[in-house]
Tab-separated table of C-alpha atoms in Angstrom:
chain	number	residue	atom	x	y	z
A	1	MET	CA	169.091	52.620	34.658
A	2	LYS	CA	172.644	52.675	33.039
A	3	ARG	CA	173.370	53.995	29.380
A	4	ILE	CA	175.778	54.584	27.208
A	5	VAL	CA	176.168	58.424	26.254
A	6	ILE	CA	179.022	60.366	24.652
A	7	LYS	CA	179.264	63.479	26.118
A	8	ARG	CA	181.349	64.713	23.249
A	9	PRO	CA	183.820	63.585	20.818
A	10	TYR	CA	186.240	60.785	21.520
A	11	HIS	CA	184.167	61.234	25.524
A	12	VAL	CA	181.913	57.694	25.909
A	13	GLU	CA	180.406	57.133	29.954
A	14	ILE	CA	178.911	54.751	30.797
A	15	GLU	CA	175.282	57.068	33.448
A	16	ASN	CA	172.960	56.510	35.394
A	17	VAL	CA	168.991	57.737	35.109
A	18	GLU	CA	165.961	57.166	35.419
A	19	ILE	CA	163.749	54.666	33.647
A	20	PRO	CA	162.239	56.131	30.723
A	21	SER	CA	158.226	56.972	30.852
A	22	LEU	CA	155.780	55.978	28.192
A	23	GLY	CA	154.246	57.369	26.059
A	24	PRO	CA	150.613	55.592	25.044
A	25	LYS	CA	152.425	54.387	22.107
A	26	ASP	CA	155.761	53.418	23.325
A	27	VAL	CA	156.718	49.980	24.843
A	28	LEU	CA	159.158	49.836	27.544
A	29	ILE	CA	161.668	46.727	27.237
A	30	LYS	CA	165.002	45.153	29.255
A	31	THR	CA	167.231	44.895	26.801
A	32	LYS	CA	168.904	41.280	26.979
A	33	VAL	CA	171.570	42.587	24.575
A	34	SER	CA	172.842	45.192	22.055
A	35	GLY	CA	174.022	45.667	18.621
A	36	ILE	CA	176.763	48.130	17.576
A	37	SER	CA	176.418	49.460	14.841
A	38	SER	CA	180.097	50.754	14.057
A	39	GLY	CA	179.835	52.555	10.802
A	40	THR	CA	177.176	54.830	12.154
A	41	GLU	CA	177.945	55.332	16.045
A	42	MET	CA	181.525	55.342	15.049
A	43	THR	CA	180.993	59.040	12.803
A	44	LEU	CA	178.694	60.343	15.925
A	45	TYR	CA	181.974	58.895	18.379
A	46	ARG	CA	184.281	60.846	16.188
A	47	GLY	CA	181.825	64.013	15.510
A	48	THR	CA	181.879	63.212	11.746
A	49	HIS	CA	178.263	63.070	11.511
A	50	PRO	CA	176.758	65.593	9.442
A	51	ASN	CA	174.081	66.086	10.975
A	52	LEU	CA	175.881	67.552	13.885
A	53	LYS	CA	177.211	70.627	11.509
A	54	THR	CA	173.969	70.616	9.264
A	55	ARG	CA	171.561	69.983	12.216
A	56	LYS	CA	168.453	69.778	9.059
A	57	TRP	CA	167.295	66.511	10.246
A	58	GLY	CA	165.787	66.240	13.437
A	59	TYR	CA	168.382	63.946	15.284
A	60	TRP	CA	171.769	63.609	16.411
A	61	THR	CA	172.486	67.620	16.279
A	62	GLU	CA	174.212	68.352	19.570
A	63	TYR	CA	175.590	66.468	22.482
A	64	PRO	CA	175.358	64.555	24.557
A	65	ILE	CA	174.425	61.707	22.062
A	66	TYR	CA	172.496	58.076	22.852
A	67	PRO	CA	174.254	55.857	20.596
A	68	GLY	CA	172.822	52.559	18.444
A	69	TYR	CA	169.754	51.357	17.331
A	70	GLU	CA	169.596	47.530	17.561
A	71	ILE	CA	167.928	46.599	20.746
A	72	ALA	CA	166.950	42.708	21.810
A	73	GLY	CA	164.564	41.775	25.224
A	74	ILE	CA	161.803	41.430	27.084
A	75	VAL	CA	158.623	43.653	27.393
A	76	MET	CA	158.146	44.974	31.247
A	77	GLU	CA	155.512	47.533	30.215
A	78	VAL	CA	153.693	48.830	27.498
A	79	GLY	CA	151.615	51.870	27.075
A	80	ARG	CA	147.484	52.146	26.921
A	81	ASN	CA	147.497	52.228	23.328
A	82	VAL	CA	149.761	49.342	22.594
A	83	LYS	CA	147.419	46.157	21.715
A	84	ASP	CA	149.926	44.311	19.874
A	85	PHE	CA	152.437	44.346	23.141
A	86	SER	CA	152.436	42.331	26.469
A	87	LYS	CA	154.586	41.948	29.354
A	88	GLY	CA	156.327	38.923	28.943
A	89	ASP	CA	157.079	38.619	25.204
A	90	ARG	CA	160.244	38.620	23.913
A	91	VAL	CA	161.286	41.452	21.272
A	92	VAL	CA	163.709	43.081	18.891
A	93	GLY	CA	163.809	47.028	17.939
A	94	LEU	CA	165.597	50.128	17.392
A	95	GLY	CA	166.675	51.218	20.481
A	96	THR	CA	169.540	53.089	22.160
A	97	HIS	CA	171.989	51.201	24.245
A	98	GLY	CA	170.686	50.714	27.976
A	99	GLU	CA	169.385	48.649	30.418
A	100	TYR	CA	166.133	49.705	29.392
A	101	ALA	CA	164.892	50.837	26.257
A	102	LYS	CA	161.996	52.835	25.287
A	103	ILE	CA	160.897	52.299	21.502
A	104	PRO	CA	157.753	52.849	19.852
A	105	VAL	CA	154.927	50.225	18.591
A	106	ASN	CA	156.048	50.888	15.330
A	107	ASP	CA	159.871	50.120	15.854
A	108	LEU	CA	159.419	46.773	17.353
A	109	SER	CA	158.970	43.480	16.148
A	110	LYS	CA	158.515	39.832	18.617
A	111	LEU	CA	160.839	37.125	18.375
A	112	PRO	CA	160.163	33.282	17.461
A	113	ASN	CA	161.259	31.195	19.814
A	114	ASN	CA	164.248	29.996	17.549
A	115	VAL	CA	165.622	33.303	17.835
A	116	SER	CA	168.076	33.908	19.602
A	117	PHE	CA	168.481	37.291	21.161
A	118	GLU	CA	172.240	38.307	19.713
A	119	GLU	CA	170.777	36.889	16.516
A	120	SER	CA	167.396	39.580	16.453
A	121	THR	CA	170.211	42.325	16.681
A	122	LEU	CA	171.264	41.769	13.347
A	123	ALA	CA	167.384	42.315	12.413
A	124	VAL	CA	167.635	45.818	12.528
A	125	LEU	CA	169.955	45.925	10.242
A	126	GLY	CA	168.557	43.245	7.892
A	127	ALA	CA	165.477	45.830	7.804
A	128	THR	CA	168.119	48.331	6.240
A	129	SER	CA	170.006	45.852	3.492
A	130	ILE	CA	166.084	44.390	2.801
A	131	HIS	CA	165.404	48.323	1.661
A	132	ALA	CA	168.412	48.418	-0.223
A	133	ILE	CA	168.608	45.302	-2.015
A	134	ARG	CA	164.123	46.741	-2.972
A	135	ARG	CA	166.024	50.046	-4.165
A	136	ALA	CA	167.712	47.862	-6.404
A	137	ASN	CA	165.578	46.532	-8.462
A	138	ILE	CA	167.530	42.991	-9.264
A	139	GLU	CA	166.220	41.002	-11.832
A	140	TYR	CA	166.080	36.820	-12.193
A	141	ARG	CA	169.744	36.257	-12.555
A	142	ASP	CA	171.291	39.723	-12.451
A	143	THR	CA	174.787	39.996	-11.297
A	144	VAL	CA	175.342	41.477	-7.876
A	145	THR	CA	178.686	43.367	-6.962
A	146	ILE	CA	179.087	44.943	-3.274
A	147	LEU	CA	181.453	46.593	-2.483
A	148	GLY	CA	181.650	46.314	1.788
A	149	ALA	CA	181.452	43.514	3.777
A	150	GLY	CA	180.619	45.137	6.809
A	151	VAL	CA	177.264	43.867	8.450
A	152	VAL	CA	175.089	45.585	5.725
A	153	GLY	CA	177.277	44.553	3.465
A	154	ILE	CA	176.936	40.754	4.211
A	155	LEU	CA	173.419	41.125	5.156
A	156	ALA	CA	172.460	42.424	1.199
A	157	ILE	CA	174.606	38.983	-0.393
A	158	GLN	CA	171.724	37.198	0.886
A	159	HIS	CA	169.052	39.643	0.405
A	160	ALA	CA	169.973	39.990	-3.036
A	161	LYS	CA	170.588	36.331	-3.699
A	162	LEU	CA	166.435	35.623	-1.905
A	163	SER	CA	165.616	38.497	-4.896
A	164	GLY	CA	166.891	36.510	-7.655
A	165	ALA	CA	171.108	38.084	-8.053
A	166	GLY	CA	172.243	35.044	-10.340
A	167	ILE	CA	176.496	35.570	-9.073
A	168	VAL	CA	177.117	37.567	-6.509
A	169	ILE	CA	180.286	39.406	-6.134
A	170	VAL	CA	181.832	40.528	-2.939
A	171	ILE	CA	184.208	43.317	-2.551
A	172	ASP	CA	186.932	44.304	0.732
A	173	LEU	CA	190.359	44.450	2.055
A	174	ASN	CA	189.423	41.924	5.607
A	175	LYS	CA	190.394	38.443	5.242
A	176	GLU	CA	187.966	37.491	7.663
A	177	ARG	CA	185.018	39.600	6.361
A	178	LEU	CA	185.172	37.620	2.529
A	179	ASN	CA	185.442	34.303	4.462
A	180	ILE	CA	182.333	35.049	6.212
A	181	ALA	CA	181.016	36.271	2.590
A	182	ASP	CA	182.146	33.530	0.672
A	183	LYS	CA	179.949	30.978	3.749
A	184	LEU	CA	176.884	32.700	2.911
A	185	GLY	CA	176.572	33.258	-0.404
A	186	ALA	CA	178.841	35.073	-2.588
A	187	GLU	CA	180.164	33.050	-6.198
A	188	TYR	CA	183.167	35.635	-5.614
A	189	THR	CA	185.388	37.195	-3.489
A	190	ILE	CA	187.474	40.060	-4.417
A	191	ASN	CA	190.860	41.502	-2.035
A	192	VAL	CA	191.629	44.475	-3.381
A	193	GLY	CA	194.973	44.184	-0.983
A	194	ILE	CA	196.083	41.425	-3.645
A	195	ASP	CA	193.776	41.709	-6.574
A	196	ASN	CA	192.834	44.909	-9.062
A	197	PRO	CA	188.590	44.826	-8.416
A	198	VAL	CA	187.505	46.054	-11.655
A	199	LYS	CA	189.449	43.784	-13.652
A	200	LYS	CA	188.416	41.889	-12.193
A	201	VAL	CA	184.645	42.084	-12.160
A	202	TRP	CA	185.218	42.495	-15.734
A	203	GLU	CA	187.077	39.789	-16.153
A	204	ILE	CA	184.162	37.719	-14.580
A	205	THR	CA	181.133	39.302	-16.313
A	206	GLY	CA	182.042	40.145	-19.754
A	207	ILE	CA	180.129	43.323	-19.542
A	208	GLY	CA	180.838	45.101	-16.076
A	209	SER	CA	178.213	44.506	-12.994
A	210	ASP	CA	174.242	44.641	-13.831
A	211	VAL	CA	173.968	45.823	-9.909
A	212	VAL	CA	176.282	47.581	-7.798
A	213	ILE	CA	175.886	48.291	-4.048
A	214	GLU	CA	177.921	50.453	-2.261
A	215	ALA	CA	178.746	49.404	1.708
A	216	THR	CA	181.593	51.178	3.008
A	217	GLY	CA	180.758	54.955	2.997
A	218	ASN	CA	183.929	55.693	1.447
A	219	PRO	CA	183.647	58.367	-1.134
A	220	GLU	CA	185.831	56.122	-3.255
A	221	ALA	CA	184.219	53.297	-3.552
A	222	VAL	CA	180.988	55.346	-5.026
A	223	LYS	CA	183.782	56.550	-7.280
A	224	GLN	CA	184.696	53.120	-8.401
A	225	SER	CA	181.448	52.043	-8.560
A	226	LEU	CA	180.533	53.129	-11.891
A	227	LEU	CA	183.597	51.313	-13.270
A	228	LEU	CA	182.183	48.462	-12.003
A	229	VAL	CA	178.636	48.439	-13.260
A	230	ARG	CA	177.696	47.451	-16.721
A	231	ASP	CA	176.034	50.404	-19.296
A	232	ARG	CA	172.811	51.185	-18.117
A	233	GLY	CA	173.266	49.211	-14.703
A	234	HIS	CA	172.158	50.716	-11.437
A	235	ILE	CA	174.070	51.809	-8.375
A	236	VAL	CA	172.378	51.982	-4.746
A	237	VAL	CA	174.681	53.293	-2.080
A	238	LEU	CA	173.926	51.750	1.067
A	239	GLY	CA	177.085	52.853	2.835
A	240	TYR	CA	176.392	56.027	4.814
A	241	HIS	CA	179.135	58.939	3.490
A	242	THR	CA	180.185	61.627	5.826
A	243	LYS	CA	182.866	63.050	3.304
A	244	PRO	CA	181.345	64.911	0.698
A	245	VAL	CA	182.196	62.535	-3.146
A	246	GLU	CA	183.232	63.831	-6.323
A	247	LEU	CA	181.978	62.967	-9.445
A	248	LEU	CA	183.058	63.540	-13.127
A	249	LEU	CA	179.065	63.666	-14.591
A	250	GLY	CA	180.519	63.893	-18.075
A	251	ASP	CA	182.377	60.744	-17.826
A	252	ASP	CA	180.778	56.866	-17.019
A	253	PHE	CA	178.018	58.445	-15.567
A	254	TYR	CA	176.952	59.893	-19.024
A	255	HIS	CA	178.816	57.684	-21.312
A	256	LYS	CA	177.050	54.574	-19.576
A	257	GLU	CA	173.455	56.180	-18.765
A	258	LEU	CA	173.669	55.125	-15.304
A	259	GLU	CA	171.320	54.833	-12.585
A	260	ILE	CA	172.654	55.814	-8.892
A	261	SER	CA	169.889	55.292	-5.933
A	262	ALA	CA	169.839	56.372	-2.301
A	263	THR	CA	168.628	54.230	0.559
A	264	ARG	CA	167.782	55.188	3.684
A	265	ALA	CA	168.065	53.059	7.091
A	266	THR	CA	165.460	50.325	7.060
A	267	GLY	CA	162.531	52.086	4.787
A	268	PRO	CA	159.856	54.977	4.533
A	269	ILE	CA	157.639	55.435	7.370
A	270	PRO	CA	154.968	53.113	9.037
A	271	GLY	CA	151.702	54.368	8.006
A	272	LEU	CA	151.316	55.522	4.421
A	273	PRO	CA	148.448	53.881	2.440
A	274	TYR	CA	149.918	50.690	0.840
A	275	SER	CA	148.970	51.550	-2.634
A	276	TYR	CA	151.695	54.428	-2.766
A	277	ILE	CA	154.589	51.962	-0.658
A	278	LYS	CA	153.684	48.518	0.142
A	279	TRP	CA	157.107	48.392	2.232
A	280	THR	CA	157.580	50.039	4.862
A	281	SER	CA	160.583	50.159	7.818
A	282	ASP	CA	158.197	48.428	10.258
A	283	LYS	CA	157.257	45.684	7.959
A	284	ASN	CA	160.890	45.043	6.402
A	285	LEU	CA	161.719	44.328	10.109
A	286	LYS	CA	159.099	42.113	10.949
A	287	GLU	CA	159.771	40.635	7.209
A	288	ALA	CA	164.014	40.451	8.518
A	289	VAL	CA	162.772	38.854	11.887
A	290	LYS	CA	160.663	36.331	9.739
A	291	LEU	CA	163.780	35.129	7.599
A	292	ILE	CA	166.121	34.875	11.357
A	293	SER	CA	163.579	32.200	12.068
A	294	ASN	CA	163.425	30.289	8.677
A	295	ASN	CA	167.139	30.552	8.144
A	296	ASP	CA	166.494	31.878	5.113
A	297	LEU	CA	168.712	34.586	6.796
A	298	LYS	CA	171.458	33.003	8.222
A	299	VAL	CA	173.127	35.618	10.846
A	300	ARG	CA	174.797	33.081	13.684
A	301	GLU	CA	178.159	33.005	11.420
A	302	MET	CA	178.123	36.982	11.405
A	303	ILE	CA	178.767	37.503	14.913
A	304	THR	CA	182.207	38.276	16.015
A	305	HIS	CA	182.692	39.672	19.320
A	306	ALA	CA	180.514	39.741	22.410
A	307	PHE	CA	181.299	42.050	25.285
A	308	LYS	CA	180.209	43.470	28.604
A	309	TYR	CA	178.244	46.605	28.160
A	310	LYS	CA	181.285	48.376	30.557
A	311	GLU	CA	183.831	47.921	28.123
A	312	ILE	CA	182.318	50.007	26.026
A	313	LYS	CA	185.340	52.617	26.531
A	314	ARG	CA	187.779	50.188	25.310
A	315	ILE	CA	185.166	48.690	22.416
A	316	TYR	CA	184.776	52.113	20.563
A	317	GLU	CA	188.144	52.716	21.598
A	318	GLU	CA	190.096	49.745	19.753
A	319	ILE	CA	187.148	49.715	16.963
A	320	ASP	CA	188.785	53.359	16.105
A	321	LYS	CA	191.737	53.084	16.392
A	322	GLY	CA	191.402	49.518	13.862
A	323	ASN	CA	192.878	47.584	16.926
A	324	LEU	CA	189.809	44.654	17.064
A	325	LYS	CA	190.447	42.959	14.127
A	326	GLY	CA	188.398	40.824	11.960
A	327	TYR	CA	184.654	41.738	13.304
A	328	CYS	CA	181.131	42.107	11.831
A	329	GLN	CA	178.719	42.163	14.996
A	330	ILE	CA	180.011	43.425	17.915
A	331	ILE	CA	177.055	42.329	20.939
A	332	LEU	CA	176.889	44.371	24.572
A	333	ASN	CA	175.383	41.767	26.956
A	334	TRP	CA	173.871	43.763	30.006
A	335	GLU	CA	172.575	41.602	32.252
């Protein structure tokens, strides 16, 4: 089988390897499509992912690295203890870019017939944004400001509305992404190349935003979040950060009595007691698939580019150099 590997920073290849053997709770998928999560994958491509230095978390600690975590395809084989999946099932899950993927059963969801493989790749980051919105504790008719109109930011718009937000404001520099945000539920979009976002948010709200979701991974956006949020408001850091964020805690954070929360991937690990945590990562993934199937989570407009997997070197280079304009979800075809 062929799979994508990053051998070292700025060096990506397609290699030939054996199809993986399964553990008792694994499922083998024949990949139809995979989604590029450009934020994470660029940190691996550039060598800036923090865990490459700290090596604290047990994944992506050294090269070679096998990128990707949005795989959709057909079940070919299941481990001996797998009960809920069978050969021929259409599925989506957290697997790396390759012709085949071995995925633990808890990282997998079946697909309804009305959800295409391409659309389903957005269920993984759909689950990530679900978890972030739950961390935000949005109350009915709250104003929510989202910094960053990338994939997770645009998904967060829709989840915020489903959670009862009254007004959603989206801030970005990319006009194509802001157009998508406008189509998918944002009441206001602010282009930072044209308007002062802090001034505009305060003009709209009068008191600042109840909730601010930072979805850029840019340290300056975290600092700006403290200016956008109201007194005793809540900031959720959804973007993945590879550089330090410098905050003067004795300024807005202190005087506004702010709450800042982190949000990690698709949620807590499966198997935790329901009395302790209701929504684990496996449940969030299945919920995202259900929302896409019911058209409550609209993802078709977010798919802006599709390529053959063999083009991965050029795709990474164009994303890295900023030459791939107006992209949101990028699909790799494996057939």
